Short mmCIF file of C-alpha atoms in Angstrom, two decimals:
data_model
loop_
_atom_site.label_atom_id
_atom_site.label_comp_id
_atom_site.label_asym_id
_atom_site.label_seq_id
_atom_site.Cartn_x
_atom_site.Cartn_y
_atom_site.Cartn_z
CA GLN O 1 104.67 95.04 88.12
CA LYS O 2 101.82 93.43 86.19
CA GLU O 3 99.87 95.98 84.21
CA VAL O 4 96.59 95.94 82.34
CA GLU O 5 95.89 98.88 80.03
CA GLN O 6 92.55 100.04 78.72
CA ASN O 7 91.36 103.28 77.10
CA SER O 8 89.32 105.03 79.74
CA GLY O 9 86.84 106.44 77.20
CA PRO O 10 84.16 107.42 77.26
CA LEU O 11 83.40 105.38 74.19
CA SER O 12 80.13 106.48 72.62
CA VAL O 13 78.32 104.33 70.04
CA PRO O 14 74.81 104.62 68.59
CA GLU O 15 72.20 102.03 69.48
CA GLY O 16 72.50 98.95 67.26
CA ALA O 17 76.16 99.52 66.43
CA ILE O 18 79.13 97.36 67.39
CA ALA O 19 81.11 98.51 70.40
CA SER O 20 84.77 97.44 70.45
CA LEU O 21 86.70 97.47 73.72
CA ASN O 22 90.43 96.80 73.89
CA CYS O 23 92.88 95.73 76.53
CA THR O 24 96.62 94.98 76.58
CA TYR O 25 98.58 93.28 79.36
CA SER O 26 102.19 93.12 80.35
CA ASP O 27 102.61 89.65 81.91
CA ARG O 28 103.28 87.04 79.23
CA GLY O 29 102.61 84.28 81.75
CA SER O 30 99.00 85.32 82.20
CA GLN O 31 96.64 82.40 81.90
CA SER O 32 93.05 83.58 82.13
CA PHE O 33 91.29 86.70 80.89
CA PHE O 34 88.01 88.18 81.95
CA TRP O 35 85.67 90.99 81.04
CA TYR O 36 83.55 92.43 83.83
CA ARG O 37 80.77 94.97 83.45
CA GLN O 38 80.20 97.49 86.25
CA TYR O 39 77.18 99.72 86.38
CA SER O 40 77.52 102.93 88.38
CA GLY O 41 77.23 102.17 92.09
CA LYS O 42 77.17 98.42 91.55
CA SER O 43 79.69 95.59 91.82
CA PRO O 44 81.62 94.10 88.87
CA GLU O 45 79.67 91.37 87.07
CA LEU O 46 81.43 88.78 84.89
CA ILE O 47 80.28 88.78 81.32
CA MET O 48 82.99 86.80 79.50
CA SER O 49 86.02 84.70 80.22
CA ILE O 50 88.57 83.42 77.68
CA TYR O 51 91.55 81.17 78.17
CA SER O 52 92.93 80.31 74.71
CA ASN O 53 93.78 82.22 71.57
CA GLY O 54 90.94 83.05 69.21
CA ASP O 55 87.36 84.12 69.57
CA LYS O 56 84.71 83.16 72.07
CA GLU O 57 81.12 84.14 71.46
CA ASP O 58 78.26 84.38 73.94
CA GLY O 59 75.12 85.97 72.64
CA ARG O 60 75.89 89.51 71.56
CA PHE O 61 79.33 89.40 73.19
CA THR O 62 82.54 88.16 71.54
CA ALA O 63 85.85 88.02 73.39
CA GLN O 64 89.06 87.86 71.37
CA LEU O 65 92.44 86.82 72.72
CA ASN O 66 95.87 87.09 71.08
CA LYS O 67 98.52 85.98 73.52
CA ALA O 68 101.38 86.72 71.11
CA SER O 69 100.32 90.37 70.98
CA GLN O 70 99.21 90.34 74.65
CA TYR O 71 95.89 91.68 73.58
CA VAL O 72 92.29 91.02 74.61
CA SER O 73 89.19 92.60 73.16
CA LEU O 74 85.46 92.56 73.69
CA LEU O 75 82.94 93.18 70.92
CA ILE O 76 79.34 93.99 71.72
CA ARG O 77 77.03 93.60 68.75
CA ASP O 78 73.69 95.38 68.42
CA SER O 79 74.58 97.65 71.32
CA GLN O 80 71.72 98.65 73.61
CA PRO O 81 71.36 101.58 75.99
CA SER O 82 71.40 98.98 78.80
CA ASP O 83 74.97 98.13 77.79
CA SER O 84 76.05 101.57 79.00
CA ALA O 85 78.47 100.83 81.82
CA THR O 86 82.17 100.62 82.62
CA TYR O 87 83.84 97.51 81.22
CA LEU O 88 86.78 96.15 83.19
CA CYS O 89 89.41 93.94 81.64
CA ALA O 90 91.02 91.53 84.15
CA VAL O 91 93.98 89.29 83.72
CA MET O 92 94.84 86.30 85.94
CA GLY O 93 98.46 85.49 86.47
CA TYR O 94 100.55 83.42 88.81
CA SER O 95 101.90 85.48 91.68
CA GLY O 96 104.03 82.86 93.44
CA ALA O 97 103.61 80.45 96.36
CA GLY O 98 100.75 78.69 94.72
CA SER O 99 98.59 81.77 94.42
CA TYR O 100 97.03 83.56 91.51
CA GLN O 101 96.20 87.23 91.24
CA LEU O 102 93.62 89.07 89.19
CA THR O 103 94.87 92.40 87.88
CA PHE O 104 92.26 94.86 86.60
CA GLY O 105 92.52 97.58 84.05
CA LYS O 106 91.10 100.98 84.88
CA GLY O 107 88.01 100.30 82.79
CA THR O 108 86.44 101.77 79.67
CA LYS O 109 83.22 103.69 80.05
CA LEU O 110 80.79 102.84 77.31
CA SER O 111 77.82 105.00 76.44
CA VAL O 112 75.22 103.69 73.97
CA ILE O 113 73.21 106.57 72.51
CA PRO O 114 69.54 105.79 71.71
CA ASP M 1 70.34 83.12 98.51
CA THR M 2 72.94 85.84 97.82
CA ALA M 3 76.23 84.36 96.66
CA VAL M 4 78.63 86.88 98.17
CA SER M 5 77.28 89.26 100.78
CA GLN M 6 78.86 92.16 102.65
CA THR M 7 77.82 94.24 105.62
CA PRO M 8 77.42 97.07 106.01
CA LYS M 9 76.58 98.51 102.61
CA TYR M 10 77.43 102.05 103.74
CA LEU M 11 79.81 103.09 106.47
CA VAL M 12 80.33 106.74 107.48
CA THR M 13 82.78 107.41 110.28
CA GLN M 14 85.21 109.91 111.73
CA MET M 15 88.96 109.95 111.23
CA GLY M 16 90.81 107.90 113.81
CA ASN M 17 88.01 105.40 114.43
CA ASP M 18 88.26 101.65 114.03
CA LYS M 19 85.73 99.82 111.88
CA SER M 20 85.07 96.35 110.45
CA ILE M 21 83.47 95.09 107.26
CA LYS M 22 82.12 91.55 107.08
CA CYS M 23 81.92 89.24 104.05
CA GLU M 24 80.29 85.87 103.63
CA GLN M 25 80.02 83.55 100.61
CA ASN M 26 77.79 80.55 100.18
CA LEU M 27 79.32 79.29 96.96
CA GLY M 28 81.61 76.78 98.61
CA HIS M 29 84.67 78.55 97.22
CA ASP M 30 88.03 78.11 98.86
CA THR M 31 89.52 81.56 98.18
CA MET M 32 88.26 84.98 99.19
CA TYR M 33 89.55 88.43 98.38
CA TRP M 34 89.32 92.06 99.42
CA TYR M 35 89.54 94.77 96.77
CA LYS M 36 89.59 98.54 97.08
CA GLN M 37 88.02 100.72 94.40
CA ASP M 38 89.05 104.34 94.66
CA SER M 39 87.32 107.48 93.42
CA LYS M 40 88.80 106.96 89.96
CA LYS M 41 87.16 103.54 89.83
CA PHE M 42 90.47 101.65 89.86
CA LEU M 43 89.94 98.20 91.38
CA LYS M 44 93.00 96.92 93.25
CA ILE M 45 93.56 93.69 95.17
CA MET M 46 94.31 94.10 98.86
CA PHE M 47 94.24 90.61 100.34
CA SER M 48 93.49 87.05 99.39
CA TYR M 49 92.76 84.10 101.64
CA ASN M 50 92.85 80.46 100.61
CA ASN M 51 91.41 78.01 103.13
CA LYS M 52 91.90 80.49 105.96
CA GLU M 53 95.50 81.29 105.05
CA LEU M 54 96.71 84.65 103.80
CA ILE M 55 98.32 84.15 100.37
CA ILE M 56 98.45 87.69 99.03
CA ASN M 57 99.15 90.77 101.05
CA GLU M 58 99.64 93.67 98.73
CA THR M 59 101.26 96.90 99.92
CA VAL M 60 98.43 98.09 102.13
CA PRO M 61 99.00 99.82 105.44
CA ASN M 62 99.11 97.50 108.44
CA ARG M 63 96.12 99.41 109.77
CA PHE M 64 94.18 96.99 107.59
CA SER M 65 93.91 93.48 108.97
CA PRO M 66 91.94 90.68 107.33
CA LYS M 67 90.52 87.89 109.45
CA SER M 68 89.09 84.63 108.15
CA PRO M 69 87.31 82.54 110.83
CA ASP M 70 86.44 79.91 108.23
CA LYS M 71 86.59 79.57 104.47
CA ALA M 72 83.12 81.08 104.02
CA HIS M 73 83.93 84.31 105.83
CA LEU M 74 86.54 87.01 105.34
CA ASN M 75 86.32 90.14 107.45
CA LEU M 76 88.32 93.35 107.12
CA HIS M 77 89.23 95.40 110.17
CA ILE M 78 90.58 98.90 109.76
CA ASN M 79 92.28 100.78 112.59
CA SER M 80 92.81 104.51 112.88
CA LEU M 81 90.84 105.40 109.77
CA GLU M 82 92.21 108.13 107.53
CA LEU M 83 90.57 110.33 104.88
CA GLY M 84 92.39 108.43 102.16
CA ASP M 85 90.66 105.21 103.22
CA SER M 86 87.39 106.51 101.72
CA ALA M 87 86.56 104.11 98.91
CA VAL M 88 84.36 101.23 97.98
CA TYR M 89 85.60 97.89 99.35
CA PHE M 90 84.58 94.76 97.51
CA CYS M 91 84.76 91.22 98.74
CA ALA M 92 85.06 88.43 96.15
CA SER M 93 85.44 84.66 96.10
CA SER M 94 86.59 81.98 93.68
CA GLN M 95 87.40 78.32 93.49
CA VAL M 96 91.09 77.73 92.86
CA GLY M 97 92.20 74.45 91.46
CA GLY M 98 93.51 72.48 88.48
CA GLY M 99 96.55 74.72 88.06
CA GLY M 100 94.62 77.92 87.71
CA ALA M 101 92.28 80.24 89.50
CA GLY M 102 88.60 80.34 88.75
CA THR M 103 86.24 83.14 88.08
CA GLN M 104 85.87 85.65 90.89
CA TYR M 105 82.41 86.64 92.04
CA PHE M 106 81.99 89.96 93.78
CA GLY M 107 79.87 91.10 96.67
CA PRO M 108 77.78 94.30 96.49
CA GLY M 109 80.49 96.46 98.00
CA THR M 110 80.81 98.61 101.13
CA ARG M 111 81.09 102.35 100.57
CA LEU M 112 83.30 103.73 103.31
CA THR M 113 83.36 107.47 103.90
CA VAL M 114 85.82 108.89 106.39
CA LEU M 115 85.04 112.45 107.59
#
């Protein structure tokens, strides 16, 4: 059973601070890693993908991957109230017969306080 | 020019009824998915279709039957609806290739309420 673990939160940070979101996964064969943002009542929206160890930066967002520790994180710099949402970690792994499966964590709810 | 669209957006029905949800993508992707998000916001894969063939069928009741008339459409039919089927159902699509699966793009969701 492939598992993806996240702290459910809520994680509260003041506006302008760095928000740090963490995720661990159980399947060592996982190949691709994603962070989705989901506003209440909306669909998940991709904000970052990462495939190799190290850091990947995109604007205020930095994804970090450590495959040896089976750990993925997302840093949000200069947090804004509009960043308040649930952040879903998703891990892609091979599920056999030529197919790949995306397994989601339960999400971390982030609240940015003005 | 919506990438992944679903209809209806809301569906309220009585227990025991049969209902369908439709999904269409105009991204040219070859793989489509159905996910269920329960009241605790946990998003779980139900089905996946690649080029009109079912490639994942997670442990969902056989009251749920996906149908893919072509690679741009994946519909979900649910028979004999139960209270526990109340959830938000998301359709998604991706392009699979090169030894891995690509980013999945989600539709707006269908909120199903069974009374």
